[in-house]
Tab-separated table of C-alpha atoms in Angstrom:
chain	number	residue	atom	x	y	z
A	1	LEU	CA	0.000	0.000	0.000
A	2	ALA	CA	1.237	3.464	-0.826
A	3	LYS	CA	1.969	5.455	2.312
A	4	THR	CA	0.171	8.789	2.574
A	5	THR	CA	1.217	11.897	4.438
A	6	GLN	CA	-1.205	14.706	5.226
A	7	PRO	CA	-1.183	17.540	7.763
A	8	ILE	CA	-2.416	16.589	11.213
A	9	SER	CA	-4.609	19.659	11.492
A	10	MET	CA	-5.721	22.807	9.690
A	11	ASP	CA	-7.754	25.832	10.678
A	12	SER	CA	-9.851	27.945	8.368
A	13	TYR	CA	-12.579	30.570	8.526
A	14	GLU	CA	-16.097	30.376	7.243
A	15	GLY	CA	-16.445	31.231	3.588
A	16	GLN	CA	-12.831	30.464	2.710
A	17	GLU	CA	-11.622	27.844	0.285
A	18	VAL	CA	-9.682	25.064	1.990
A	19	ASN	CA	-7.044	22.952	0.296
A	20	ILE	CA	-5.758	19.808	1.982
A	21	THR	CA	-2.744	18.218	0.344
A	22	CYS	CA	-1.829	14.569	0.608
A	23	SER	CA	1.568	13.166	-0.395
A	24	HIS	CA	1.800	9.666	-1.801
A	25	ASN	CA	5.224	9.284	-3.370
A	26	ASN	CA	4.952	5.522	-3.828
A	27	ILE	CA	1.597	5.467	-5.561
A	28	ALA	CA	1.242	2.510	-7.912
A	29	THR	CA	0.021	2.646	-11.478
A	30	ASN	CA	-3.316	1.043	-10.616
A	31	ASP	CA	-3.984	3.096	-7.465
A	32	TYR	CA	-6.835	5.532	-7.192
A	33	ILE	CA	-6.929	8.405	-4.690
A	34	THR	CA	-9.964	8.479	-2.435
A	35	TRP	CA	-11.013	10.997	0.205
A	36	TYR	CA	-13.358	10.467	3.119
A	37	GLN	CA	-14.818	12.847	5.710
A	38	GLN	CA	-15.599	11.874	9.293
A	39	PHE	CA	-17.551	13.796	11.909
A	40	PRO	CA	-17.107	12.935	15.603
A	41	SER	CA	-18.763	9.670	16.642
A	42	GLN	CA	-19.934	8.950	13.092
A	43	GLY	CA	-18.732	6.688	10.326
A	44	PRO	CA	-16.605	8.155	7.532
A	45	ARG	CA	-18.363	9.413	4.432
A	46	PHE	CA	-17.000	9.093	0.895
A	47	ILE	CA	-16.286	12.495	-0.627
A	48	ILE	CA	-14.477	12.062	-3.912
A	49	GLN	CA	-12.196	9.793	-5.874
A	50	GLY	CA	-9.854	10.321	-8.786
A	51	TYR	CA	-7.029	8.873	-10.827
A	52	LYS	CA	-5.485	11.869	-12.561
A	53	THR	CA	-6.027	15.551	-13.443
A	54	LYS	CA	-9.137	17.025	-11.869
A	55	VAL	CA	-12.376	15.619	-10.536
A	56	THR	CA	-15.250	17.757	-9.281
A	57	ASN	CA	-18.536	16.912	-7.649
A	58	GLU	CA	-21.141	18.831	-5.682
A	59	VAL	CA	-19.048	18.667	-2.508
A	60	ALA	CA	-15.392	19.092	-3.476
A	61	SER	CA	-12.723	19.086	-6.141
A	62	LEU	CA	-9.715	16.822	-6.337
A	63	PHE	CA	-6.573	17.969	-8.101
A	64	ILE	CA	-3.963	15.401	-9.105
A	65	PRO	CA	-0.762	16.484	-10.862
A	66	ALA	CA	0.706	14.527	-13.730
A	67	ASP	CA	3.201	12.621	-11.552
A	68	ARG	CA	0.388	11.614	-9.164
A	69	LYS	CA	2.748	11.812	-6.182
A	70	SER	CA	0.379	14.134	-4.380
A	71	SER	CA	-3.223	15.222	-4.485
A	72	THR	CA	-5.183	18.184	-3.160
A	73	LEU	CA	-8.710	18.118	-1.849
A	74	SER	CA	-10.368	21.486	-2.324
A	75	LEU	CA	-13.437	22.482	-0.328
A	76	PRO	CA	-15.054	25.684	-1.624
A	77	ARG	CA	-16.454	28.231	0.827
A	78	VAL	CA	-16.354	26.111	3.966
A	79	SER	CA	-18.882	26.450	6.752
A	80	LEU	CA	-18.759	25.496	10.412
A	81	SER	CA	-20.363	22.160	9.537
A	82	ASP	CA	-17.314	21.210	7.471
A	83	THR	CA	-15.322	20.795	10.671
A	84	ALA	CA	-14.291	17.147	10.503
A	85	VAL	CA	-11.402	14.761	9.924
A	86	TYR	CA	-10.489	14.278	6.269
A	87	TYR	CA	-8.760	11.090	5.170
A	88	CYS	CA	-6.704	10.541	2.042
A	89	LEU	CA	-6.526	6.891	0.939
A	90	VAL	CA	-4.367	5.472	-1.805
A	91	GLY	CA	-4.357	1.882	-2.913
A	92	ASP	CA	-5.982	-1.011	-1.193
A	93	ARG	CA	-5.321	-4.629	-0.428
A	94	ARG	CA	-7.277	-6.996	-2.527
A	95	SER	CA	-6.743	-10.634	-3.255
A	96	SER	CA	-8.240	-12.111	-6.347
A	97	GLY	CA	-12.020	-11.982	-6.322
A	98	SER	CA	-12.316	-10.442	-2.884
A	99	ALA	CA	-13.402	-7.068	-1.649
A	100	ARG	CA	-11.101	-4.090	-1.470
A	101	GLN	CA	-9.758	-3.313	1.981
A	102	LEU	CA	-9.366	0.349	2.683
A	103	THR	CA	-6.728	1.381	5.211
A	104	PHE	CA	-7.292	4.677	6.963
A	105	GLY	CA	-4.472	6.798	8.332
A	106	SER	CA	-4.699	9.524	10.949
A	107	GLY	CA	-6.295	12.061	8.628
A	108	THR	CA	-6.383	15.857	8.816
A	109	GLN	CA	-8.510	17.552	11.452
A	110	LEU	CA	-10.058	20.584	9.770
A	111	THR	CA	-11.497	23.181	12.118
A	112	VAL	CA	-13.616	25.921	10.590
A	113	LEU	CA	-13.809	29.020	12.740
A	114	PRO	CA	-16.548	31.661	12.669
B	1	GLU	CA	-34.733	2.513	5.938
B	2	THR	CA	-31.913	3.353	3.586
B	3	GLY	CA	-28.138	3.092	3.762
B	4	VAL	CA	-26.374	1.205	6.523
B	5	THR	CA	-27.964	0.882	9.939
B	6	GLN	CA	-26.381	-0.333	13.146
B	7	THR	CA	-27.945	-1.378	16.430
B	8	PRO	CA	-27.580	-0.667	19.217
B	9	ARG	CA	-26.086	2.803	18.937
B	10	HIS	CA	-24.715	2.630	22.472
B	11	LEU	CA	-23.816	-0.404	24.565
B	12	VAL	CA	-22.380	-0.754	28.039
B	13	MET	CA	-21.361	-4.226	29.090
B	14	GLY	CA	-19.398	-5.985	31.769
B	15	MET	CA	-16.422	-8.154	31.017
B	16	THR	CA	-18.397	-11.354	31.555
B	17	ASN	CA	-21.377	-10.411	29.379
B	18	LYS	CA	-22.220	-11.664	25.926
B	19	LYS	CA	-23.713	-9.208	23.472
B	20	SER	CA	-24.084	-8.797	19.733
B	21	LEU	CA	-23.837	-5.834	17.402
B	22	LYS	CA	-26.023	-5.815	14.323
B	23	CYS	CA	-25.479	-4.174	10.965
B	24	GLU	CA	-27.882	-4.073	8.048
B	25	GLN	CA	-27.409	-2.566	4.622
B	26	HIS	CA	-30.185	-1.693	2.215
B	27	LEU	CA	-27.957	-0.840	-0.749
B	28	GLY	CA	-27.671	-4.162	-2.532
B	29	HIS	CA	-23.949	-4.314	-1.789
B	30	ASN	CA	-22.061	-7.599	-1.737
B	31	ALA	CA	-19.212	-6.815	0.665
B	32	MET	CA	-19.419	-5.867	4.338
B	33	TYR	CA	-16.823	-4.830	6.874
B	34	TRP	CA	-16.276	-4.306	10.586
B	35	TYR	CA	-13.947	-1.500	11.704
B	36	LYS	CA	-12.894	-0.502	15.195
B	37	GLN	CA	-12.072	3.092	16.094
B	38	SER	CA	-10.509	3.700	19.479
B	39	ALA	CA	-10.061	7.172	20.879
B	40	LYS	CA	-7.411	9.181	19.016
B	41	LYS	CA	-6.532	6.235	16.773
B	42	PRO	CA	-7.096	5.501	13.091
B	43	LEU	CA	-9.798	3.125	12.024
B	44	GLU	CA	-8.705	-0.498	12.244
B	45	LEU	CA	-10.151	-3.014	9.807
B	46	MET	CA	-11.300	-6.099	11.709
B	47	PHE	CA	-13.221	-8.343	9.333
B	48	VAL	CA	-14.141	-8.454	5.659
B	49	TYR	CA	-17.021	-10.395	4.139
B	50	ASN	CA	-17.288	-10.900	0.438
B	51	PHE	CA	-20.535	-12.448	-0.820
B	52	LYS	CA	-21.188	-13.720	2.746
B	53	GLU	CA	-17.786	-15.390	2.953
B	54	GLN	CA	-15.206	-14.097	5.398
B	55	THR	CA	-12.103	-13.187	3.444
B	56	GLU	CA	-10.099	-11.381	6.079
B	57	ASN	CA	-9.544	-11.518	9.811
B	58	ASN	CA	-6.943	-8.951	10.723
B	59	SER	CA	-5.542	-10.705	13.798
B	60	VAL	CA	-8.647	-9.956	15.797
B	61	PRO	CA	-8.915	-11.702	19.187
B	62	SER	CA	-11.343	-14.602	19.366
B	63	ARG	CA	-13.530	-12.736	21.845
B	64	PHE	CA	-14.859	-10.979	18.720
B	65	SER	CA	-16.827	-13.350	16.500
B	66	PRO	CA	-18.380	-12.131	13.242
B	67	GLU	CA	-21.349	-13.656	11.476
B	68	CYS	CA	-22.743	-12.873	8.043
B	69	PRO	CA	-25.943	-14.848	7.397
B	70	ASN	CA	-26.651	-13.078	4.100
B	71	SER	CA	-25.343	-10.190	2.026
B	72	SER	CA	-27.504	-7.665	3.861
B	73	HIS	CA	-26.762	-8.531	7.476
B	74	LEU	CA	-23.597	-8.602	9.536
B	75	PHE	CA	-23.212	-9.339	13.225
B	76	LEU	CA	-20.357	-8.979	15.667
B	77	HIS	CA	-20.726	-11.261	18.666
B	78	LEU	CA	-18.900	-10.125	21.761
B	79	HIS	CA	-17.910	-12.148	24.822
B	80	THR	CA	-15.523	-11.708	27.724
B	81	LEU	CA	-14.351	-8.353	26.460
B	82	GLN	CA	-11.699	-6.210	28.087
B	83	PRO	CA	-11.931	-2.524	29.003
B	84	GLU	CA	-9.474	-1.720	26.195
B	85	ASP	CA	-12.077	-3.005	23.735
B	86	SER	CA	-14.150	0.080	24.442
B	87	ALA	CA	-14.404	1.896	21.119
B	88	LEU	CA	-16.663	2.941	18.278
B	89	TYR	CA	-17.471	-0.097	16.140
B	90	LEU	CA	-18.305	0.758	12.570
B	91	CYS	CA	-19.913	-1.365	9.926
B	92	ALA	CA	-19.531	-0.574	6.236
B	93	SER	CA	-20.636	-2.032	2.940
B	94	SER	CA	-19.631	-1.696	-0.683
B	95	GLN	CA	-19.722	-3.413	-3.995
B	96	VAL	CA	-16.779	-5.812	-4.125
B	97	GLN	CA	-15.029	-3.875	-6.899
B	98	GLU	CA	-15.510	-0.423	-5.429
B	99	ARG	CA	-13.591	1.848	-3.052
B	100	GLU	CA	-16.678	3.791	-2.096
B	101	TYR	CA	-17.689	2.377	1.248
B	102	VAL	CA	-20.914	3.369	2.960
B	103	PHE	CA	-20.484	3.408	6.704
B	104	GLY	CA	-23.114	3.024	9.358
B	105	PRO	CA	-23.413	5.399	12.311
B	106	GLY	CA	-21.494	3.041	14.587
B	107	THR	CA	-22.027	1.460	17.986
B	108	ARG	CA	-20.322	3.163	20.901
B	109	LEU	CA	-19.216	0.290	23.138
B	110	THR	CA	-18.090	0.711	26.717
B	111	VAL	CA	-16.694	-2.274	28.589
B	112	LEU	CA	-16.663	-1.910	32.354
């Protein structure tokens, strides 16, 4: 599994754009980059996934440079309710015919301030 | 109900009790998972079920016993737990090929 490195914590203010960068120098050719969000005492929630260039959905954008050694999750105009832990996941263990096994790291604690 | 549901949401048990956690998914997924999240620690994958068959047991102590009677239901049977087993237990489901897991709300377990 490719190791990921992301900041332990970040602070932002309401209405700002937040960018969380994840480093994954050992990403494999077949690996996708997946981001999850987790609120306290809740299960993580899938946000976005990408392989290269840019992916955008109604919640966030994901920017992946050509070398794919890093990725940036962009949250536009954050609100207080975006305060959560954000996880970057790269690669997964999977034996033939079986389910993918996602491994979560420590994530980035984003705190949005009023 | 939609999504992934877990019951109970909170559970307090003594070390000699036997209890079970239940997970149900209404998404038509064919893979289900148990994760453990202790305070200030990353999520730890415990068990993986693929089309009702257990495909992974990540060195979980035998006091945790999973059961998957069908693709929609997953249980975690608990017996003679230790206080350090107190944690948030999360169930998730997905299609076997996909990385998009849907997690349940979790069961907050306290072992006295």
